[in-house]
XYZ file of N, CA and C in Angstrom:
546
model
N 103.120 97.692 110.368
C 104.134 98.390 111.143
C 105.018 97.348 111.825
N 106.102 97.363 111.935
C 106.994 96.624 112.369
C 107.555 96.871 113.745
N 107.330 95.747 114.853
C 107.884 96.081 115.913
C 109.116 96.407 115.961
N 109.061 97.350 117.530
C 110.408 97.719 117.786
C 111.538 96.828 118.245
N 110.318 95.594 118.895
C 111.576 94.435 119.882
C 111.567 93.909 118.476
N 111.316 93.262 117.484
C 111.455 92.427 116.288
C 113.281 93.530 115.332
N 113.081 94.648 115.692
C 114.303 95.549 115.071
C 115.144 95.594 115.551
N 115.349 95.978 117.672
C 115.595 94.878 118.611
C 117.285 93.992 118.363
N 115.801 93.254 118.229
C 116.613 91.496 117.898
C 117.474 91.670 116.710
N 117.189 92.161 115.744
C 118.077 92.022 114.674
C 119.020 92.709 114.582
N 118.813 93.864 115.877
C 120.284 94.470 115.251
C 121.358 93.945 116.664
N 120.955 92.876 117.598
C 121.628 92.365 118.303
C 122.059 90.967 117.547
N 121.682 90.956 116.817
C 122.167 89.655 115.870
C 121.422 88.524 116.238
N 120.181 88.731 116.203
C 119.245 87.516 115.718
C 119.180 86.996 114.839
N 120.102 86.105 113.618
C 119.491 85.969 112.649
C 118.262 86.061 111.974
N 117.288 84.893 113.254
C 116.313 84.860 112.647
C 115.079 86.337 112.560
N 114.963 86.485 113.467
C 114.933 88.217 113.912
C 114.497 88.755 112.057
N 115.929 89.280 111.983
C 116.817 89.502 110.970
C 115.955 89.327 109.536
N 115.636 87.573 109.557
C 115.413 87.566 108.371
C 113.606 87.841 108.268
N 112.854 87.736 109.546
C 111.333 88.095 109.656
C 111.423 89.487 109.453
N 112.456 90.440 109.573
C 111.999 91.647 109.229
C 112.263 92.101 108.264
N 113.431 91.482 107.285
C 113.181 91.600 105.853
C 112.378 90.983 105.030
N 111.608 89.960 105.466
C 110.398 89.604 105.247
C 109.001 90.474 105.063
N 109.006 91.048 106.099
C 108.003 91.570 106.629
C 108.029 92.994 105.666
N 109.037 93.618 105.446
C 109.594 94.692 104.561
C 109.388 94.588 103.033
N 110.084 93.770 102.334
C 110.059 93.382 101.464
C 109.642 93.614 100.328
N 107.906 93.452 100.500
C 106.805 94.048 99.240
C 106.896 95.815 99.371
N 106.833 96.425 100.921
C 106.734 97.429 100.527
C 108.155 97.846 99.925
N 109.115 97.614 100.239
C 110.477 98.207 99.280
C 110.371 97.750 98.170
N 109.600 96.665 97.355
C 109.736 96.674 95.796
C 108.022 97.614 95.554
N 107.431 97.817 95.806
C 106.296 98.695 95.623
C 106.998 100.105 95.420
N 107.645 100.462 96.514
C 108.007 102.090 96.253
C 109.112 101.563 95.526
N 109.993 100.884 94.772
C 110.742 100.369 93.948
C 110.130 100.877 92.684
N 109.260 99.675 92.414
C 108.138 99.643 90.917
C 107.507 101.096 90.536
N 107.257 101.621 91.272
C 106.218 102.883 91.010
C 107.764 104.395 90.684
N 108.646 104.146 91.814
C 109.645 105.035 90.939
C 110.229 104.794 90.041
N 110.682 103.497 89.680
C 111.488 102.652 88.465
C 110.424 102.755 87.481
N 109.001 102.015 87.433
C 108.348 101.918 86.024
C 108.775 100.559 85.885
N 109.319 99.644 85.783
C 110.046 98.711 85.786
C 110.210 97.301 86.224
N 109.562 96.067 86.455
C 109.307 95.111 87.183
C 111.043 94.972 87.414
N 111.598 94.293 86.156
C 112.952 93.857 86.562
C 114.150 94.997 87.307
N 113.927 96.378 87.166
C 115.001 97.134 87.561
C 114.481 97.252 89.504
N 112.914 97.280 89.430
C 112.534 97.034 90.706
C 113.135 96.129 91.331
N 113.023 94.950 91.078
C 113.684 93.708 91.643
C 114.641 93.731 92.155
N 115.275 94.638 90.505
C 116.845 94.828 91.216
C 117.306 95.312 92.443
N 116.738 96.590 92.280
C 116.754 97.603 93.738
C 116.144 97.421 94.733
N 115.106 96.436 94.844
C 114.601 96.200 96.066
C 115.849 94.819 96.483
N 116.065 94.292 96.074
C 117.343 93.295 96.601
C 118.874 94.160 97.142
N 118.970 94.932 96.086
C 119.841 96.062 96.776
C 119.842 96.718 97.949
N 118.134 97.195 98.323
C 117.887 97.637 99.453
C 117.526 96.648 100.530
N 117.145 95.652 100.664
C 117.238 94.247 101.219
C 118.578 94.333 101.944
N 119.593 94.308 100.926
C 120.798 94.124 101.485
C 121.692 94.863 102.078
N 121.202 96.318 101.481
C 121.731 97.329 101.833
C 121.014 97.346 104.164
N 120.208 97.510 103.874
C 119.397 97.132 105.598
C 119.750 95.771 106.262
N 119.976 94.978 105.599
C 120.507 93.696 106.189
C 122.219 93.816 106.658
N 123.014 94.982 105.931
C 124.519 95.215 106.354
C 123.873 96.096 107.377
N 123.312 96.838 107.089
C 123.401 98.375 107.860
C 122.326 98.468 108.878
N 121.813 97.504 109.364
C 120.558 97.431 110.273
C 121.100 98.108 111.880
N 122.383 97.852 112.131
C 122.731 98.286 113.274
C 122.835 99.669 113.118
N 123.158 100.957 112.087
C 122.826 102.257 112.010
C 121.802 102.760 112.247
N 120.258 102.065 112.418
C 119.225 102.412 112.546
C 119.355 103.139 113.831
N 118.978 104.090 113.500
C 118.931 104.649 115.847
C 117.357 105.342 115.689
N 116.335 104.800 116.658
C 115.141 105.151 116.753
C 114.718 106.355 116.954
N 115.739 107.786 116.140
C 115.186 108.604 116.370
C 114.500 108.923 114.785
N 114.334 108.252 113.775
C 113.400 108.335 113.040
C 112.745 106.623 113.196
N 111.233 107.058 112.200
C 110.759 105.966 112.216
C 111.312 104.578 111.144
N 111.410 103.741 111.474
C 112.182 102.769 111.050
C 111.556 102.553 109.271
N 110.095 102.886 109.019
C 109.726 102.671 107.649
C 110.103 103.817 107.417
N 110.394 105.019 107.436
C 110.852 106.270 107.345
C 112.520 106.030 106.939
N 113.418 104.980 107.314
C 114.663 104.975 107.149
C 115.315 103.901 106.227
N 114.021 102.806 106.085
C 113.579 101.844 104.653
C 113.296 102.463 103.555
N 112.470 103.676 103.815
C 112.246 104.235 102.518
C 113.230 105.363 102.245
N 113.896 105.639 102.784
C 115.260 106.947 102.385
C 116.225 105.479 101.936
N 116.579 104.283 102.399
C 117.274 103.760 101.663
C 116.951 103.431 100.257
N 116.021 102.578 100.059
C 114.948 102.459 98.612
C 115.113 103.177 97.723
N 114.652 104.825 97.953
C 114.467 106.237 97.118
C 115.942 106.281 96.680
N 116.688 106.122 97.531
C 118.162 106.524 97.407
C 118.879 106.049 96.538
N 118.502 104.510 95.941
C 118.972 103.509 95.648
C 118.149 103.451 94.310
N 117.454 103.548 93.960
C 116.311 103.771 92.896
C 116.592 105.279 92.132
N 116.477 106.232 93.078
C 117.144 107.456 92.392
C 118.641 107.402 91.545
N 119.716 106.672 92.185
C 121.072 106.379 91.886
C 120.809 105.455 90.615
N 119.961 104.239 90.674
C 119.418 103.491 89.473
C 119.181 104.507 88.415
N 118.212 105.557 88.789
C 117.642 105.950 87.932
C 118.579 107.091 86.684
N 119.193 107.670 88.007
C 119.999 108.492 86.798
C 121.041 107.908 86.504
N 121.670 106.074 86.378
C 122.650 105.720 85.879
C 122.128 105.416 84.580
N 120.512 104.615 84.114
C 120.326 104.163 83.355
C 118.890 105.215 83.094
N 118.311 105.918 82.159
C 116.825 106.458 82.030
C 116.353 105.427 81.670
N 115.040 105.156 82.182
C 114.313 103.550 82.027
C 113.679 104.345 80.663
N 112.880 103.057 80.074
C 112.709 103.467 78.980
C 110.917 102.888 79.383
N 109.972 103.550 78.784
C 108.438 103.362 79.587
C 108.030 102.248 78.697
N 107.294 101.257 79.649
C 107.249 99.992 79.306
C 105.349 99.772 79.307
N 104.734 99.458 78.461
C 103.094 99.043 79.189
C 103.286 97.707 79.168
N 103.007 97.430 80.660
C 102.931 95.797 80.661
C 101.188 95.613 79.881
N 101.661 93.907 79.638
C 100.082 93.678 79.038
C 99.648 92.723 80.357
N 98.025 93.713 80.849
C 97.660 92.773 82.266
C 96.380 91.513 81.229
N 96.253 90.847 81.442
C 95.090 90.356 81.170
C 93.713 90.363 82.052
N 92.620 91.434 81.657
C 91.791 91.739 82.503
C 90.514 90.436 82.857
N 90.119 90.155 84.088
C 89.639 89.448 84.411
C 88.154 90.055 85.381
N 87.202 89.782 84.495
C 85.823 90.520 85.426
C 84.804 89.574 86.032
N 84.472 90.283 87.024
C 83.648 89.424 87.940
C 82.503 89.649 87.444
N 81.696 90.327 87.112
C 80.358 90.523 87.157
C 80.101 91.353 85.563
N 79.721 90.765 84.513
C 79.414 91.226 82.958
C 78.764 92.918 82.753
N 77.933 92.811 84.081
C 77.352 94.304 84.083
C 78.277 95.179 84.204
N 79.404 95.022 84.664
C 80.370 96.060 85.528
C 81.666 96.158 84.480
N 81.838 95.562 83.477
C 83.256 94.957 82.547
C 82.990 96.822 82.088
N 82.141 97.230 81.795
C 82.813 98.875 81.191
C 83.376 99.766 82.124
N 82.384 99.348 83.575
C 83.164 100.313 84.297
C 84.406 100.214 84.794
N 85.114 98.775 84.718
C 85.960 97.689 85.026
C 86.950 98.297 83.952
N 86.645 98.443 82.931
C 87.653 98.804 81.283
C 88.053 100.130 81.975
N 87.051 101.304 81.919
C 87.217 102.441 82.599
C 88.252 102.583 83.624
N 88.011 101.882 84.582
C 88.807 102.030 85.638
C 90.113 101.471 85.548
N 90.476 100.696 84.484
C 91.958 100.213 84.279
C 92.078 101.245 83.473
N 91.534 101.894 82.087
C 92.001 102.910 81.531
C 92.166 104.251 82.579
N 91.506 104.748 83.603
C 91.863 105.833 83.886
C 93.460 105.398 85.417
N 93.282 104.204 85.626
C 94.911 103.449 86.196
C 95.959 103.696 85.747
N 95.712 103.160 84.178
C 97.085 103.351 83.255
C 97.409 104.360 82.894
N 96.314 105.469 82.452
C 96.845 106.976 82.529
C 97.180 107.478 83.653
N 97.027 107.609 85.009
C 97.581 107.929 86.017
C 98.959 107.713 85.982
N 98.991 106.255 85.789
C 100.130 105.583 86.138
C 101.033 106.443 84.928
N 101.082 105.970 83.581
C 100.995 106.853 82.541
C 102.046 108.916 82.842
N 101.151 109.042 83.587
C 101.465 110.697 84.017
C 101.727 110.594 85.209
N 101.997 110.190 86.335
C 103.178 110.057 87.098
C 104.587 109.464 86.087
N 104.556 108.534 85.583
C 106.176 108.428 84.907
C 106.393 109.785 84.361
N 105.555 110.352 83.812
C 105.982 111.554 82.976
C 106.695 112.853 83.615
N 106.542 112.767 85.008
C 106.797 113.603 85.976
C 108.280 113.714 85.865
N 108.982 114.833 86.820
C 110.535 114.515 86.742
C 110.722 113.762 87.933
N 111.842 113.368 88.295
C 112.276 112.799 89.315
C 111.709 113.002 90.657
N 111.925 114.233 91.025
C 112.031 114.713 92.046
C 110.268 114.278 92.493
N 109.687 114.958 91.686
C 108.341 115.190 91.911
C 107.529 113.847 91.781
N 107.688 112.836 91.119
C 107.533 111.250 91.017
C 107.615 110.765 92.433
N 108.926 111.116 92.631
C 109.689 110.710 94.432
C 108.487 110.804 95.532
N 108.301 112.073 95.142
C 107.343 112.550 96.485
C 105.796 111.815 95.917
N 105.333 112.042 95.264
C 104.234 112.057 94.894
C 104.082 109.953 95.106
N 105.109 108.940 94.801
C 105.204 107.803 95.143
C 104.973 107.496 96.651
N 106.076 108.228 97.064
C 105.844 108.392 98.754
C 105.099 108.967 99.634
N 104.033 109.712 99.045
C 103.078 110.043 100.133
C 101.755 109.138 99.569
N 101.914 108.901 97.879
C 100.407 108.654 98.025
C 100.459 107.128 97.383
N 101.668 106.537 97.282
C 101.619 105.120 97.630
C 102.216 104.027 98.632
N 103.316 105.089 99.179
C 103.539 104.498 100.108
C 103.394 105.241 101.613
N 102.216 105.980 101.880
C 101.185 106.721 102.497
C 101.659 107.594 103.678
N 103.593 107.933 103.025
C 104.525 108.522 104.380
C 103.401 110.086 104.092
N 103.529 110.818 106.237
C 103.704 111.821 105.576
C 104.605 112.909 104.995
N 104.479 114.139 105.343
C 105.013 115.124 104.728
C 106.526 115.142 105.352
N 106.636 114.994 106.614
C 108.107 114.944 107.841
C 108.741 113.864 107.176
N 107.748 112.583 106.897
C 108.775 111.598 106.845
C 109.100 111.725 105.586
N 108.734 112.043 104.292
C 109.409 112.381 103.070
C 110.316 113.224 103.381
N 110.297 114.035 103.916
C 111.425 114.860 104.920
C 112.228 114.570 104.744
N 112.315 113.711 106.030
C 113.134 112.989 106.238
C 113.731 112.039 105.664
N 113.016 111.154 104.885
C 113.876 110.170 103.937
C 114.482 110.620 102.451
N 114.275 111.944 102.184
C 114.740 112.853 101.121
C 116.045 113.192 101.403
N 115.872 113.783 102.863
C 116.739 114.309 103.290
C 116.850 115.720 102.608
N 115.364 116.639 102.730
C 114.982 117.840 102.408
C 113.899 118.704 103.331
N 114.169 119.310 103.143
C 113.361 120.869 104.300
C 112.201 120.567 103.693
N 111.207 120.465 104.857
C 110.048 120.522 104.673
C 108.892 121.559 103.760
N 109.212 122.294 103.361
C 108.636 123.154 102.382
C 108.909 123.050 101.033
N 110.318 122.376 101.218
C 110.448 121.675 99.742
C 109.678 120.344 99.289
N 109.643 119.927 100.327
C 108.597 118.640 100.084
C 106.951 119.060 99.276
N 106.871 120.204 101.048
C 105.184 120.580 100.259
C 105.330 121.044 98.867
N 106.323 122.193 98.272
C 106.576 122.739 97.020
C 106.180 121.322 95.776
N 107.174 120.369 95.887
C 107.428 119.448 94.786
C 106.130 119.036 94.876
N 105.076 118.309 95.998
C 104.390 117.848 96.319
C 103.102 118.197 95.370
N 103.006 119.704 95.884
C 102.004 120.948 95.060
C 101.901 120.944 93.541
N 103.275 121.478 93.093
C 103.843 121.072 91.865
C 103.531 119.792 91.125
N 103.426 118.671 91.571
C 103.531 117.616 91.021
C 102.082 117.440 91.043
N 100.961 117.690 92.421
C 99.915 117.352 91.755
C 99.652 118.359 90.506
N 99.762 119.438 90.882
C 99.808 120.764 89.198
C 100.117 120.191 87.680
N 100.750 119.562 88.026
C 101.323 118.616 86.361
C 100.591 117.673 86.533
N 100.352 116.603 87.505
C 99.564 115.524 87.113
C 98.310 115.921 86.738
N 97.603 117.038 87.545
C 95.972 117.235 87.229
C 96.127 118.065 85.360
N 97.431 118.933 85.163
C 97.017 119.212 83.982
C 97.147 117.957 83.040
N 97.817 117.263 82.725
C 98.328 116.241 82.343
C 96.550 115.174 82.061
N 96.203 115.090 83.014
C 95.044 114.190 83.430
C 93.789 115.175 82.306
N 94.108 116.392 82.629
C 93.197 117.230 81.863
C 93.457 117.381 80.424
N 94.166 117.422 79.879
C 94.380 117.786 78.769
C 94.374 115.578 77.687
N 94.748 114.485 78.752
C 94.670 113.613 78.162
C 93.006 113.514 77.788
N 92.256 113.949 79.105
C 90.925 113.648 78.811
C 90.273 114.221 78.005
N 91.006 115.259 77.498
C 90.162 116.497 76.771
C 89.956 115.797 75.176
N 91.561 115.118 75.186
C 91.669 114.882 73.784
C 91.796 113.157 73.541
N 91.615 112.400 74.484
C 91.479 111.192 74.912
C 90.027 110.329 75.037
N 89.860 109.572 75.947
C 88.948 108.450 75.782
C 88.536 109.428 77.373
N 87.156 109.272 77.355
C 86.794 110.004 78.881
C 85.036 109.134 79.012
N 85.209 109.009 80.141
C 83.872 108.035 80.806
C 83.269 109.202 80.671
């Protein structure tokens, strides 16, 4: 969580201020980047976008939302606009798996296979429902602050929210049915 005197300073023109709190920011804006993009390099992109976009616009912040609450409506915003200029095209990176303990490498296989299908069926999602489903359960806002950084009525949130786990669990069900299952 990021202090308030550290936000403060930067929007009185601390440089340095300034640059510890885009620091401090940073991973989480390319995280909720990566997980809506799919994408290492388009992430990059947009998290530098949003970097910069908060580094012009830091003095608009007014503390009546929460400040990661107004990082992540820029991000989404900026990633969404990415998204419907270009449809990413779904990419499997190759990880090279590395195990600690020989007894555990199946459950270790397992658990990256049931990762990548997750991961897998969230891309498959539509937009909307990706959005939310990124932002509450990876970048751990709740329900107000998707709200709020949507810039949507709260029942629409819960709706997409509902919805989206509904497709992911069938999705999850029907891969396992006819898929690889521990």
């Amino acid at each position: 969580m990021v202090e308030q005197g550290l936000i403060r300073a930067a929007q009185s023109g601390d440089r340095d201020a300034l640059i510890t709190l885009l620091r401090e920011i940073e991973q989480q804006v390319y995280r909720t980047a990566y997980y809506i993009l799919n994408n290492e390099q388009d992430a990059l992109d947009a998290s530098q976008e949003a970097l910069i976009r908060i580094y012009t616009k830091i003095n608009s912040y007014e503390e009546k939302a929460q400040f990661k609450t107004w990082v992540q409506r820029i991000v989404t915003n900026i990633c969404i606009d990415k998204f419907r200029r270009t449809k990413p095209t779904v990419s499997i990176d190759e990880h090279d798996l590395v195990f600690q303990d020989r007894q555990n490498v199946e459950k270790e296989v397992m658990t990256g296979y049931l990762a990548q299908d997750i991961q897998e069926a969230i891309n498959q999602l539509p937009d909307h429902h990706r959005t939310v489903i990124v932002l509450r359960y990876l970048q751990d806002l709740s329900y107000n602050e998707i709200a709020d950084c949507l810039n949507l009525p709260l029942n629409t949130v819960k709706s997409y929210l509902f919805r989206a786990r509904q497709q992911l669990q069938n999705m999850l069900h029907e891969h396992q049915k006819g898929g690889v299952s521990g």
